[in-house]
C-alpha positions as protocol buffer text, in pm:
chain_id: "A"
residue {
  index: 1
  type: MET
  ca { x: -910 y: 1403 z: -534 }
}
residue {
  index: 2
  type: SER
  ca { x: -657 y: 1134 z: -629 }
}
residue {
  index: 3
  type: LYS
  ca { x: -769 y: 791 z: -743 }
}
residue {
  index: 4
  type: ILE
  ca { x: -714 y: 522 z: -479 }
}
residue {
  index: 5
  type: TYR
  ca { x: -597 y: 176 z: -581 }
}
residue {
  index: 6
  type: ILE
  ca { x: -679 y: -133 z: -377 }
}
residue {
  index: 7
  type: THR
  ca { x: -456 y: -438 z: -339 }
}
residue {
  index: 8
  type: ASP
  ca { x: -629 y: -745 z: -201 }
}
residue {
  index: 9
  type: THR
  ca { x: -406 y: -985 z: -8 }
}
residue {
  index: 10
  type: THR
  ca { x: -660 y: -1259 z: 72 }
}
residue {
  index: 11
  type: LEU
  ca { x: -468 y: -1517 z: -129 }
}
residue {
  index: 12
  type: ARG
  ca { x: -131 y: -1428 z: 26 }
}
residue {
  index: 13
  type: ASP
  ca { x: -158 y: -1274 z: 374 }
}
residue {
  index: 14
  type: GLY
  ca { x: -490 y: -1453 z: 421 }
}
residue {
  index: 15
  type: SER
  ca { x: -322 y: -1787 z: 357 }
}
residue {
  index: 16
  type: HIS
  ca { x: -176 y: -1770 z: 710 }
}
residue {
  index: 17
  type: THR
  ca { x: -524 y: -1841 z: 845 }
}
residue {
  index: 18
  type: VAL
  ca { x: -559 y: -2163 z: 643 }
}
residue {
  index: 19
  type: SER
  ca { x: -203 y: -2281 z: 717 }
}
residue {
  index: 20
  type: HIS
  ca { x: -108 y: -2198 z: 356 }
}
residue {
  index: 21
  type: LYS
  ca { x: -351 y: -2455 z: 217 }
}
residue {
  index: 22
  type: PHE
  ca { x: -538 y: -2259 z: -48 }
}
residue {
  index: 23
  type: SER
  ca { x: -557 y: -2494 z: -346 }
}
residue {
  index: 24
  type: PRO
  ca { x: -533 y: -2391 z: -712 }
}
residue {
  index: 25
  type: GLU
  ca { x: -912 y: -2434 z: -736 }
}
residue {
  index: 26
  type: ASP
  ca { x: -961 y: -2212 z: -427 }
}
residue {
  index: 27
  type: VAL
  ca { x: -735 y: -1953 z: -588 }
}
residue {
  index: 28
  type: LYS
  ca { x: -929 y: -1958 z: -913 }
}
residue {
  index: 29
  type: LYS
  ca { x: -1261 y: -1911 z: -735 }
}
residue {
  index: 30
  type: ILE
  ca { x: -1147 y: -1623 z: -517 }
}
residue {
  index: 31
  type: ALA
  ca { x: -922 y: -1451 z: -774 }
}
residue {
  index: 32
  type: SER
  ca { x: -1192 y: -1451 z: -1041 }
}
residue {
  index: 33
  type: SER
  ca { x: -1438 y: -1292 z: -796 }
}
residue {
  index: 34
  type: LEU
  ca { x: -1187 y: -1023 z: -699 }
}
residue {
  index: 35
  type: ASP
  ca { x: -1114 y: -954 z: -1064 }
}
residue {
  index: 36
  type: ALA
  ca { x: -1486 y: -923 z: -1140 }
}
residue {
  index: 37
  type: ALA
  ca { x: -1521 y: -683 z: -845 }
}
residue {
  index: 38
  type: GLY
  ca { x: -1270 y: -439 z: -996 }
}
residue {
  index: 39
  type: ILE
  ca { x: -992 y: -490 z: -741 }
}
residue {
  index: 40
  type: ASP
  ca { x: -678 y: -332 z: -886 }
}
residue {
  index: 41
  type: ILE
  ca { x: -410 y: -574 z: -764 }
}
residue {
  index: 42
  type: ILE
  ca { x: -453 y: -934 z: -643 }
}
residue {
  index: 43
  type: GLU
  ca { x: -165 y: -1081 z: -444 }
}
residue {
  index: 44
  type: VAL
  ca { x: -118 y: -1459 z: -453 }
}
residue {
  index: 45
  type: GLY
  ca { x: 116 y: -1710 z: -289 }
}
residue {
  index: 46
  type: HIS
  ca { x: 250 y: -1840 z: 39 }
}
residue {
  index: 47
  type: GLY
  ca { x: 192 y: -1605 z: 331 }
}
residue {
  index: 48
  type: ASP
  ca { x: 565 y: -1549 z: 367 }
}
residue {
  index: 49
  type: GLY
  ca { x: 623 y: -1483 z: 2 }
}
residue {
  index: 50
  type: LEU
  ca { x: 763 y: -1675 z: -292 }
}
residue {
  index: 51
  type: THR
  ca { x: 907 y: -2013 z: -187 }
}
residue {
  index: 52
  type: GLY
  ca { x: 809 y: -1947 z: 175 }
}
residue {
  index: 53
  type: SER
  ca { x: 692 y: -2308 z: 207 }
}
residue {
  index: 54
  type: THR
  ca { x: 957 y: -2425 z: 453 }
}
residue {
  index: 55
  type: ILE
  ca { x: 983 y: -2569 z: 802 }
}
residue {
  index: 56
  type: ASN
  ca { x: 1040 y: -2216 z: 935 }
}
residue {
  index: 57
  type: TYR
  ca { x: 726 y: -2063 z: 792 }
}
residue {
  index: 58
  type: GLY
  ca { x: 494 y: -2357 z: 737 }
}
residue {
  index: 59
  type: PHE
  ca { x: 466 y: -2599 z: 451 }
}
residue {
  index: 60
  type: SER
  ca { x: 206 y: -2565 z: 177 }
}
residue {
  index: 61
  type: PRO
  ca { x: 81 y: -2863 z: -23 }
}
residue {
  index: 62
  type: TYR
  ca { x: 97 y: -2640 z: -335 }
}
residue {
  index: 63
  type: ASN
  ca { x: 391 y: -2441 z: -464 }
}
residue {
  index: 64
  type: ASP
  ca { x: 358 y: -2072 z: -540 }
}
residue {
  index: 65
  type: PHE
  ca { x: 393 y: -2123 z: -913 }
}
residue {
  index: 66
  type: GLU
  ca { x: 89 y: -2353 z: -926 }
}
residue {
  index: 67
  type: LEU
  ca { x: -111 y: -2087 z: -743 }
}
residue {
  index: 68
  type: VAL
  ca { x: 8 y: -1801 z: -963 }
}
residue {
  index: 69
  type: ARG
  ca { x: -69 y: -2004 z: -1274 }
}
residue {
  index: 70
  type: ALA
  ca { x: -418 y: -2080 z: -1140 }
}
residue {
  index: 71
  type: ALA
  ca { x: -488 y: -1713 z: -1071 }
}
residue {
  index: 72
  type: ALA
  ca { x: -350 y: -1606 z: -1407 }
}
residue {
  index: 73
  type: SER
  ca { x: -590 y: -1843 z: -1582 }
}
residue {
  index: 74
  type: VAL
  ca { x: -893 y: -1648 z: -1456 }
}
residue {
  index: 75
  type: VAL
  ca { x: -774 y: -1290 z: -1394 }
}
residue {
  index: 76
  type: LYS
  ca { x: -857 y: -1066 z: -1689 }
}
residue {
  index: 77
  type: ASN
  ca { x: -823 y: -706 z: -1563 }
}
residue {
  index: 78
  type: SER
  ca { x: -642 y: -689 z: -1228 }
}
residue {
  index: 79
  type: LYS
  ca { x: -267 y: -691 z: -1185 }
}
residue {
  index: 80
  type: LEU
  ca { x: -146 y: -1022 z: -1041 }
}
residue {
  index: 81
  type: ALA
  ca { x: 120 y: -976 z: -772 }
}
residue {
  index: 82
  type: VAL
  ca { x: 355 y: -1191 z: -570 }
}
residue {
  index: 83
  type: LEU
  ca { x: 545 y: -1105 z: -253 }
}
residue {
  index: 84
  type: LEU
  ca { x: 921 y: -1154 z: -253 }
}
residue {
  index: 85
  type: ILE
  ca { x: 1125 y: -1134 z: 66 }
}
residue {
  index: 86
  type: PRO
  ca { x: 1499 y: -1131 z: -13 }
}
residue {
  index: 87
  type: GLY
  ca { x: 1658 y: -1425 z: 163 }
}
residue {
  index: 88
  type: ILE
  ca { x: 1345 y: -1636 z: 116 }
}
residue {
  index: 89
  type: GLY
  ca { x: 1270 y: -1576 z: -253 }
}
residue {
  index: 90
  type: THR
  ca { x: 1523 y: -1509 z: -528 }
}
residue {
  index: 91
  type: VAL
  ca { x: 1533 y: -1328 z: -860 }
}
residue {
  index: 92
  type: GLU
  ca { x: 1514 y: -1670 z: -1029 }
}
residue {
  index: 93
  type: ASP
  ca { x: 1193 y: -1742 z: -836 }
}
residue {
  index: 94
  type: LEU
  ca { x: 1054 y: -1410 z: -954 }
}
residue {
  index: 95
  type: GLU
  ca { x: 1137 y: -1491 z: -1315 }
}
residue {
  index: 96
  type: ARG
  ca { x: 952 y: -1820 z: -1278 }
}
residue {
  index: 97
  type: ALA
  ca { x: 651 y: -1644 z: -1123 }
}
residue {
  index: 98
  type: GLN
  ca { x: 643 y: -1404 z: -1417 }
}
residue {
  index: 99
  type: ASP
  ca { x: 648 y: -1700 z: -1656 }
}
residue {
  index: 100
  type: CYS
  ca { x: 341 y: -1831 z: -1468 }
}
residue {
  index: 101
  type: GLY
  ca { x: 152 y: -1504 z: -1514 }
}
residue {
  index: 102
  type: ALA
  ca { x: 256 y: -1259 z: -1240 }
}
residue {
  index: 103
  type: ASN
  ca { x: 299 y: -903 z: -1364 }
}
residue {
  index: 104
  type: ALA
  ca { x: 364 y: -727 z: -1032 }
}
residue {
  index: 105
  type: VAL
  ca { x: 587 y: -788 z: -732 }
}
residue {
  index: 106
  type: ARG
  ca { x: 607 y: -646 z: -382 }
}
residue {
  index: 107
  type: VAL
  ca { x: 966 y: -669 z: -261 }
}
residue {
  index: 108
  type: ALA
  ca { x: 945 y: -676 z: 118 }
}
residue {
  index: 109
  type: THR
  ca { x: 1215 y: -603 z: 374 }
}
residue {
  index: 110
  type: HIS
  ca { x: 1233 y: -508 z: 739 }
}
residue {
  index: 111
  type: VAL
  ca { x: 1183 y: -133 z: 773 }
}
residue {
  index: 112
  type: THR
  ca { x: 1555 y: -71 z: 829 }
}
residue {
  index: 113
  type: GLU
  ca { x: 1688 y: -305 z: 560 }
}
residue {
  index: 114
  type: ALA
  ca { x: 1577 y: -179 z: 219 }
}
residue {
  index: 115
  type: ASP
  ca { x: 1935 y: -214 z: 92 }
}
residue {
  index: 116
  type: VAL
  ca { x: 1903 y: -594 z: 79 }
}
residue {
  index: 117
  type: ALA
  ca { x: 1640 y: -553 z: -193 }
}
residue {
  index: 118
  type: ALA
  ca { x: 1839 y: -346 z: -442 }
}
residue {
  index: 119
  type: GLN
  ca { x: 1914 y: -631 z: -684 }
}
residue {
  index: 120
  type: HIS
  ca { x: 1558 y: -766 z: -661 }
}
residue {
  index: 121
  type: VAL
  ca { x: 1392 y: -433 z: -737 }
}
residue {
  index: 122
  type: ARG
  ca { x: 1628 y: -359 z: -1023 }
}
residue {
  index: 123
  type: ALA
  ca { x: 1578 y: -706 z: -1167 }
}
residue {
  index: 124
  type: ALA
  ca { x: 1200 y: -675 z: -1137 }
}
residue {
  index: 125
  type: LYS
  ca { x: 1202 y: -343 z: -1324 }
}
residue {
  index: 126
  type: LYS
  ca { x: 1427 y: -491 z: -1594 }
}
residue {
  index: 127
  type: MET
  ca { x: 1170 y: -771 z: -1629 }
}
residue {
  index: 128
  type: GLY
  ca { x: 898 y: -512 z: -1682 }
}
residue {
  index: 129
  type: LEU
  ca { x: 712 y: -589 z: -1358 }
}
residue {
  index: 130
  type: PHE
  ca { x: 509 y: -333 z: -1164 }
}
residue {
  index: 131
  type: THR
  ca { x: 736 y: -311 z: -858 }
}
residue {
  index: 132
  type: VAL
  ca { x: 655 y: -215 z: -501 }
}
residue {
  index: 133
  type: GLY
  ca { x: 901 y: -150 z: -219 }
}
residue {
  index: 134
  type: PHE
  ca { x: 736 y: -292 z: 93 }
}
residue {
  index: 135
  type: LEU
  ca { x: 880 y: -171 z: 427 }
}
residue {
  index: 136
  type: MET
  ca { x: 755 y: -412 z: 695 }
}
residue {
  index: 137
  type: MET
  ca { x: 720 y: -348 z: 1070 }
}
residue {
  index: 138
  type: ALA
  ca { x: 719 y: 27 z: 1007 }
}
residue {
  index: 139
  type: HIS
  ca { x: 619 y: 98 z: 1368 }
}
residue {
  index: 140
  type: MET
  ca { x: 973 y: 0 z: 1474 }
}
residue {
  index: 141
  type: ALA
  ca { x: 1149 y: 292 z: 1305 }
}
residue {
  index: 142
  type: SER
  ca { x: 1136 y: 668 z: 1339 }
}
residue {
  index: 143
  type: VAL
  ca { x: 975 y: 883 z: 1071 }
}
residue {
  index: 144
  type: GLU
  ca { x: 1322 y: 989 z: 959 }
}
residue {
  index: 145
  type: ARG
  ca { x: 1444 y: 630 z: 924 }
}
residue {
  index: 146
  type: VAL
  ca { x: 1133 y: 521 z: 734 }
}
residue {
  index: 147
  type: LEU
  ca { x: 1193 y: 805 z: 487 }
}
residue {
  index: 148
  type: GLU
  ca { x: 1561 y: 712 z: 453 }
}
residue {
  index: 149
  type: GLU
  ca { x: 1473 y: 352 z: 367 }
}
residue {
  index: 150
  type: ALA
  ca { x: 1189 y: 455 z: 136 }
}
residue {
  index: 151
  type: LYS
  ca { x: 1428 y: 676 z: -59 }
}
residue {
  index: 152
  type: LYS
  ca { x: 1648 y: 372 z: -115 }
}
residue {
  index: 153
  type: PHE
  ca { x: 1356 y: 185 z: -271 }
}
residue {
  index: 154
  type: GLU
  ca { x: 1285 y: 491 z: -484 }
}
residue {
  index: 155
  type: SER
  ca { x: 1649 y: 505 z: -598 }
}
residue {
  index: 156
  type: TYR
  ca { x: 1640 y: 138 z: -701 }
}
residue {
  index: 157
  type: GLY
  ca { x: 1347 y: 212 z: -932 }
}
residue {
  index: 158
  type: ALA
  ca { x: 1041 y: 103 z: -732 }
}
residue {
  index: 159
  type: ASP
  ca { x: 708 y: 227 z: -866 }
}
residue {
  index: 160
  type: ILE
  ca { x: 559 y: 265 z: -516 }
}
residue {
  index: 161
  type: VAL
  ca { x: 681 y: 252 z: -156 }
}
residue {
  index: 162
  type: TYR
  ca { x: 467 y: 107 z: 122 }
}
residue {
  index: 163
  type: CYS
  ca { x: 470 y: 193 z: 491 }
}
residue {
  index: 164
  type: THR
  ca { x: 353 y: -142 z: 632 }
}
residue {
  index: 165
  type: ASP
  ca { x: 205 y: -196 z: 978 }
}
residue {
  index: 166
  type: SER
  ca { x: 289 y: -568 z: 995 }
}
residue {
  index: 167
  type: ALA
  ca { x: 223 y: -589 z: 1370 }
}
residue {
  index: 168
  type: GLY
  ca { x: -98 y: -387 z: 1379 }
}
residue {
  index: 169
  type: ALA
  ca { x: 79 y: -162 z: 1629 }
}
residue {
  index: 170
  type: MET
  ca { x: 42 y: 182 z: 1473 }
}
residue {
  index: 171
  type: LEU
  ca { x: -205 y: 447 z: 1583 }
}
residue {
  index: 172
  type: PRO
  ca { x: -365 y: 689 z: 1335 }
}
residue {
  index: 173
  type: VAL
  ca { x: -125 y: 962 z: 1442 }
}
residue {
  index: 174
  type: ASP
  ca { x: 171 y: 734 z: 1360 }
}
residue {
  index: 175
  type: VAL
  ca { x: 26 y: 658 z: 1019 }
}
residue {
  index: 176
  type: ARG
  ca { x: -33 y: 1025 z: 945 }
}
residue {
  index: 177
  type: ASP
  ca { x: 321 y: 1123 z: 1047 }
}
residue {
  index: 178
  type: LYS
  ca { x: 492 y: 855 z: 841 }
}
residue {
  index: 179
  type: ILE
  ca { x: 270 y: 860 z: 534 }
}
residue {
  index: 180
  type: SER
  ca { x: 263 y: 1240 z: 506 }
}
residue {
  index: 181
  type: THR
  ca { x: 644 y: 1254 z: 537 }
}
residue {
  index: 182
  type: LEU
  ca { x: 684 y: 999 z: 258 }
}
residue {
  index: 183
  type: VAL
  ca { x: 430 y: 1175 z: 36 }
}
residue {
  index: 184
  type: GLN
  ca { x: 602 y: 1510 z: 84 }
}
residue {
  index: 185
  type: ASN
  ca { x: 953 y: 1378 z: 16 }
}
residue {
  index: 186
  type: LEU
  ca { x: 917 y: 1111 z: -253 }
}
residue {
  index: 187
  type: SER
  ca { x: 839 y: 1146 z: -622 }
}
residue {
  index: 188
  type: ILE
  ca { x: 658 y: 810 z: -640 }
}
residue {
  index: 189
  type: PRO
  ca { x: 322 y: 705 z: -491 }
}
residue {
  index: 190
  type: VAL
  ca { x: 294 y: 582 z: -133 }
}
residue {
  index: 191
  type: GLY
  ca { x: 92 y: 288 z: -3 }
}
residue {
  index: 192
  type: HIS
  ca { x: -20 y: 151 z: 333 }
}
residue {
  index: 193
  type: HIS
  ca { x: -93 y: -200 z: 463 }
}
residue {
  index: 194
  type: SER
  ca { x: -271 y: -232 z: 801 }
}
residue {
  index: 195
  type: HIS
  ca { x: -333 y: -517 z: 1041 }
}
residue {
  index: 196
  type: ASN
  ca { x: -627 y: -505 z: 1280 }
}
residue {
  index: 197
  type: ASN
  ca { x: -461 y: -615 z: 1604 }
}
residue {
  index: 198
  type: LEU
  ca { x: -573 y: -294 z: 1779 }
}
residue {
  index: 199
  type: GLY
  ca { x: -900 y: -271 z: 1586 }
}
residue {
  index: 200
  type: LEU
  ca { x: -762 y: 23 z: 1388 }
}
residue {
  index: 201
  type: ALA
  ca { x: -716 y: -120 z: 1039 }
}
residue {
  index: 202
  type: ILE
  ca { x: -993 y: 81 z: 873 }
}
residue {
  index: 203
  type: GLY
  ca { x: -911 y: 394 z: 1074 }
}
residue {
  index: 204
  type: ASN
  ca { x: -542 y: 366 z: 989 }
}
residue {
  index: 205
  type: SER
  ca { x: -620 y: 306 z: 621 }
}
residue {
  index: 206
  type: LEU
  ca { x: -830 y: 623 z: 615 }
}
residue {
  index: 207
  type: ALA
  ca { x: -556 y: 814 z: 798 }
}
residue {
  index: 208
  type: ALA
  ca { x: -314 y: 698 z: 528 }
}
residue {
  index: 209
  type: ILE
  ca { x: -544 y: 813 z: 247 }
}
residue {
  index: 210
  type: GLU
  ca { x: -604 y: 1148 z: 416 }
}
residue {
  index: 211
  type: SER
  ca { x: -225 y: 1186 z: 438 }
}
residue {
  index: 212
  type: GLY
  ca { x: -176 y: 1125 z: 67 }
}
residue {
  index: 213
  type: ALA
  ca { x: -141 y: 746 z: 23 }
}
residue {
  index: 214
  type: THR
  ca { x: -297 y: 627 z: -302 }
}
residue {
  index: 215
  type: TYR
  ca { x: -244 y: 251 z: -264 }
}
residue {
  index: 216
  type: ILE
  ca { x: -424 y: 70 z: 19 }
}
residue {
  index: 217
  type: ASP
  ca { x: -431 y: -300 z: 110 }
}
residue {
  index: 218
  type: GLY
  ca { x: -716 y: -514 z: 232 }
}
residue {
  index: 219
  type: SER
  ca { x: -832 y: -873 z: 237 }
}
residue {
  index: 220
  type: LEU
  ca { x: -1179 y: -1021 z: 204 }
}
residue {
  index: 221
  type: SER
  ca { x: -1354 y: -1046 z: 542 }
}
residue {
  index: 222
  type: GLY
  ca { x: -1031 y: -906 z: 693 }
}
residue {
  index: 223
  type: LEU
  ca { x: -856 y: -1243 z: 651 }
}
residue {
  index: 224
  type: GLY
  ca { x: -488 y: -1230 z: 746 }
}
residue {
  index: 225
  type: ALA
  ca { x: -218 y: -1292 z: 1002 }
}
residue {
  index: 226
  type: GLY
  ca { x: -276 y: -1189 z: 1362 }
}
residue {
  index: 227
  type: SER
  ca { x: -621 y: -1032 z: 1396 }
}
residue {
  index: 228
  type: GLY
  ca { x: -635 y: -998 z: 1019 }
}
residue {
  index: 229
  type: ASN
  ca { x: -597 y: -714 z: 774 }
}
residue {
  index: 230
  type: THR
  ca { x: -814 y: -423 z: 673 }
}
residue {
  index: 231
  type: SER
  ca { x: -1138 y: -576 z: 547 }
}
residue {
  index: 232
  type: THR
  ca { x: -1155 y: -512 z: 173 }
}
residue {
  index: 233
  type: ASP
  ca { x: -1535 y: -535 z: 190 }
}
residue {
  index: 234
  type: THR
  ca { x: -1562 y: -269 z: 460 }
}
residue {
  index: 235
  type: LEU
  ca { x: -1288 y: -57 z: 307 }
}
residue {
  index: 236
  type: VAL
  ca { x: -1476 y: -38 z: -23 }
}
residue {
  index: 237
  type: ALA
  ca { x: -1800 y: 51 z: 157 }
}
residue {
  index: 238
  type: VAL
  ca { x: -1636 y: 328 z: 359 }
}
residue {
  index: 239
  type: MET
  ca { x: -1451 y: 467 z: 58 }
}
residue {
  index: 240
  type: LYS
  ca { x: -1771 y: 468 z: -150 }
}
residue {
  index: 241
  type: LYS
  ca { x: -1951 y: 645 z: 135 }
}
residue {
  index: 242
  type: MET
  ca { x: -1672 y: 905 z: 143 }
}
residue {
  index: 243
  type: ASN
  ca { x: -1686 y: 946 z: -237 }
}
residue {
  index: 244
  type: TYR
  ca { x: -1328 y: 836 z: -302 }
}
residue {
  index: 245
  type: ASP
  ca { x: -1248 y: 754 z: -662 }
}
residue {
  index: 246
  type: ILE
  ca { x: -1198 y: 374 z: -672 }
}
residue {
  index: 247
  type: ASN
  ca { x: -1249 y: 103 z: -931 }
}
residue {
  index: 248
  type: ALA
  ca { x: -1401 y: -155 z: -695 }
}
residue {
  index: 249
  type: ASP
  ca { x: -1772 y: -238 z: -706 }
}
residue {
  index: 250
  type: LEU
  ca { x: -1927 y: -263 z: -359 }
}
residue {
  index: 251
  type: TYR
  ca { x: -2176 y: -546 z: -416 }
}
residue {
  index: 252
  type: LYS
  ca { x: -1930 y: -752 z: -619 }
}
residue {
  index: 253
  type: THR
  ca { x: -1663 y: -710 z: -350 }
}
residue {
  index: 254
  type: MET
  ca { x: -1909 y: -827 z: -87 }
}
residue {
  index: 255
  type: ASP
  ca { x: -2007 y: -1119 z: -310 }
}
residue {
  index: 256
  type: ALA
  ca { x: -1641 y: -1217 z: -342 }
}
residue {
  index: 257
  type: SER
  ca { x: -1648 y: -1275 z: 35 }
}
residue {
  index: 258
  type: THR
  ca { x: -1986 y: -1440 z: 68 }
}
residue {
  index: 259
  type: ASN
  ca { x: -1989 y: -1647 z: -252 }
}
residue {
  index: 260
  type: ALA
  ca { x: -1620 y: -1726 z: -301 }
}
residue {
  index: 261
  type: LEU
  ca { x: -1409 y: -1691 z: 15 }
}
residue {
  index: 262
  type: ILE
  ca { x: -1650 y: -1804 z: 286 }
}
residue {
  index: 263
  type: PRO
  ca { x: -1747 y: -2132 z: 114 }
}
residue {
  index: 264
  type: VAL
  ca { x: -1376 y: -2208 z: 71 }
}
residue {
  index: 265
  type: LEU
  ca { x: -1312 y: -2141 z: 440 }
}
residue {
  index: 266
  type: GLU
  ca { x: -1611 y: -2352 z: 545 }
}
residue {
  index: 267
  type: SER
  ca { x: -1483 y: -2640 z: 331 }
}
residue {
  index: 268
  type: LYS
  ca { x: -1169 y: -2628 z: 545 }
}
residue {
  index: 269
  type: GLY
  ca { x: -1366 y: -2624 z: 871 }
}
residue {
  index: 270
  type: LEU
  ca { x: -1314 y: -2252 z: 933 }
}
residue {
  index: 271
  type: LYS
  ca { x: -1573 y: -1985 z: 1013 }
}
residue {
  index: 272
  type: THR
  ca { x: -1571 y: -1607 z: 987 }
}
residue {
  index: 273
  type: ASN
  ca { x: -1764 y: -1357 z: 1195 }
}
residue {
  index: 274
  type: THR
  ca { x: -1829 y: -1138 z: 894 }
}
residue {
  index: 275
  type: ASN
  ca { x: -2181 y: -997 z: 867 }
}
residue {
  index: 276
  type: LEU
  ca { x: -2182 y: -796 z: 547 }
}
residue {
  index: 277
  type: ASP
  ca { x: -2556 y: -727 z: 560 }
}
residue {
  index: 278
  type: ALA
  ca { x: -2490 y: -550 z: 889 }
}
residue {
  index: 279
  type: MET
  ca { x: -2211 y: -353 z: 725 }
}
residue {
  index: 280
  type: ILE
  ca { x: -2459 y: -228 z: 465 }
}
residue {
  index: 281
  type: LEU
  ca { x: -2673 y: -90 z: 748 }
}
residue {
  index: 282
  type: GLY
  ca { x: -2389 y: 146 z: 835 }
}
residue {
  index: 283
  type: TYR
  ca { x: -2323 y: 225 z: 470 }
}
residue {
  index: 284
  type: ALA
  ca { x: -2691 y: 314 z: 416 }
}
residue {
  index: 285
  type: GLY
  ca { x: -2752 y: 474 z: 756 }
}
residue {
  index: 286
  type: CYS
  ca { x: -3037 y: 231 z: 815 }
}
residue {
  index: 287
  type: TYR
  ca { x: -3179 y: 142 z: 1159 }
}
residue {
  index: 288
  type: SER
  ca { x: -3001 y: -172 z: 1282 }
}
residue {
  index: 289
  type: SER
  ca { x: -3314 y: -354 z: 1397 }
}
residue {
  index: 290
  type: PHE
  ca { x: -3444 y: -350 z: 1038 }
}
residue {
  index: 291
  type: LEU
  ca { x: -3196 y: -619 z: 931 }
}
residue {
  index: 292
  type: LEU
  ca { x: -3394 y: -931 z: 1020 }
}
residue {
  index: 293
  type: HIS
  ca { x: -3716 y: -788 z: 875 }
}
residue {
  index: 294
  type: SER
  ca { x: -3531 y: -690 z: 557 }
}
residue {
  index: 295
  type: ARG
  ca { x: -3388 y: -1039 z: 515 }
}
residue {
  index: 296
  type: ARG
  ca { x: -3737 y: -1190 z: 543 }
}
residue {
  index: 297
  type: ALA
  ca { x: -3877 y: -941 z: 294 }
}
residue {
  index: 298
  type: ALA
  ca { x: -3589 y: -1005 z: 52 }
}
residue {
  index: 299
  type: GLU
  ca { x: -3663 y: -1376 z: 59 }
}
residue {
  index: 300
  type: ARG
  ca { x: -4036 y: -1323 z: 21 }
}
residue {
  index: 301
  type: PHE
  ca { x: -4007 y: -1089 z: -280 }
}
residue {
  index: 302
  type: ASN
  ca { x: -3689 y: -1242 z: -428 }
}
residue {
  index: 303
  type: VAL
  ca { x: -3485 y: -922 z: -420 }
}
residue {
  index: 304
  type: ASP
  ca { x: -3141 y: -830 z: -286 }
}
residue {
  index: 305
  type: VAL
  ca { x: -3152 y: -745 z: 84 }
}
residue {
  index: 306
  type: ARG
  ca { x: -2885 y: -482 z: 25 }
}
residue {
  index: 307
  type: ASP
  ca { x: -3111 y: -293 z: -214 }
}
residue {
  index: 308
  type: ILE
  ca { x: -3386 y: -289 z: 49 }
}
residue {
  index: 309
  type: ILE
  ca { x: -3152 y: -156 z: 317 }
}
residue {
  index: 310
  type: ILE
  ca { x: -3006 y: 113 z: 92 }
}
residue {
  index: 311
  type: GLU
  ca { x: -3353 y: 233 z: -12 }
}
residue {
  index: 312
  type: LEU
  ca { x: -3464 y: 246 z: 353 }
}
residue {
  index: 313
  type: GLY
  ca { x: -3156 y: 457 z: 422 }
}
residue {
  index: 314
  type: ASN
  ca { x: -3242 y: 684 z: 130 }
}
residue {
  index: 315
  type: ARG
  ca { x: -3592 y: 726 z: 278 }
}
residue {
  index: 316
  type: LYS
  ca { x: -3438 y: 799 z: 620 }
}
residue {
  index: 317
  type: ALA
  ca { x: -3660 y: 533 z: 777 }
}
residue {
  index: 318
  type: VAL
  ca { x: -3666 y: 517 z: 1158 }
}
residue {
  index: 319
  type: GLY
  ca { x: -3804 y: 278 z: 1417 }
}
residue {
  index: 320
  type: GLY
  ca { x: -4180 y: 249 z: 1381 }
}
residue {
  index: 321
  type: GLN
  ca { x: -4169 y: 256 z: 1002 }
}
residue {
  index: 322
  type: GLU
  ca { x: -4116 y: -118 z: 959 }
}
residue {
  index: 323
  type: ASP
  ca { x: -4409 y: -126 z: 715 }
}
residue {
  index: 324
  type: TRP
  ca { x: -4182 y: 47 z: 464 }
}
residue {
  index: 325
  type: ILE
  ca { x: -3970 y: -266 z: 446 }
}
residue {
  index: 326
  type: ILE
  ca { x: -4249 y: -460 z: 276 }
}
residue {
  index: 327
  type: GLU
  ca { x: -4334 y: -163 z: 56 }
}
residue {
  index: 328
  type: VAL
  ca { x: -3973 y: -121 z: -55 }
}
residue {
  index: 329
  type: ALA
  ca { x: -3928 y: -493 z: -121 }
}
residue {
  index: 330
  type: SER
  ca { x: -4249 y: -503 z: -323 }
}
residue {
  index: 331
  type: ASP
  ca { x: -4147 y: -199 z: -529 }
}
residue {
  index: 332
  type: LEU
  ca { x: -3804 y: -348 z: -599 }
}
residue {
  index: 333
  type: SER
  ca { x: -3965 y: -674 z: -708 }
}
residue {
  index: 334
  type: LYS
  ca { x: -4192 y: -492 z: -952 }
}
residue {
  index: 335
  type: LEU
  ca { x: -3894 y: -303 z: -1101 }
}
residue {
  index: 336
  type: LYS
  ca { x: -3700 y: -627 z: -1129 }
}
residue {
  index: 337
  type: ASN
  ca { x: -3982 y: -801 z: -1315 }
}
residue {
  index: 338
  type: LYS
  ca { x: -4064 y: -521 z: -1558 }
}
């Protein structure tokens, strides 16, 4: 089974949801949490890529280079990526981003226009950057055309090619057809980026992995344009449950949402509907009505509610065995205090 690498786009695609107003301090808080969680690549910057802060795309009070520099000051293990859309960002912008600490770039074009990125990809490789060819709006082209454009990115020297569902319009069958064709006909890895407009982001990400993609995108709490992206938190849980080989730590990824992202969003007057404790119920196979009781027991015994839920799942607890919740919480507390 191939190793799967996760790119988190909270601090780039997710910036659409805060009108591109993530501050350098916000970036530090979120990026450091993602780095600690073992996320492989962290993407930072304006939602529309380097120097996207314009009247067309929405102004940001902070330039991309401030944000990249902020992330670079706290990221120790993950690759730090920027998005570059030819015609918005330039090679000179990319050089400046590298000076600020970026070591990866995703060069993004419309799915039929990879040729406009030739100079940018070649320049990025000359600079020593980990370079991704990012074909946006992939639902708008046939399988054959997606492959044709992907081969262009490959010929320019890209390290990976992405089939990107920018509109959240693809069905799992579309993802399978396009990803499997790329995997079978390219000599470089293939990635996939989903949006959740049809509620299919996780399903499409899994379809991509099953078809051979080894790079998958997400964002904390599913933050992103439209209905958001694949939720990194949920993606990690599902991939752990399916025994995929990933670097991300489940609890630390969840904590990046609850302890880093959500407080930042709340400080900006925004709310999320994310309930990560409920997600753990599905991960553990634990009866849904146990959640409230488990939270109370966790507070009473000063233990992690997730550990209670996972142990109840391991015990295959069912309705009527609520007394186990107290027993499990008590046992965990004793282990913790040994």
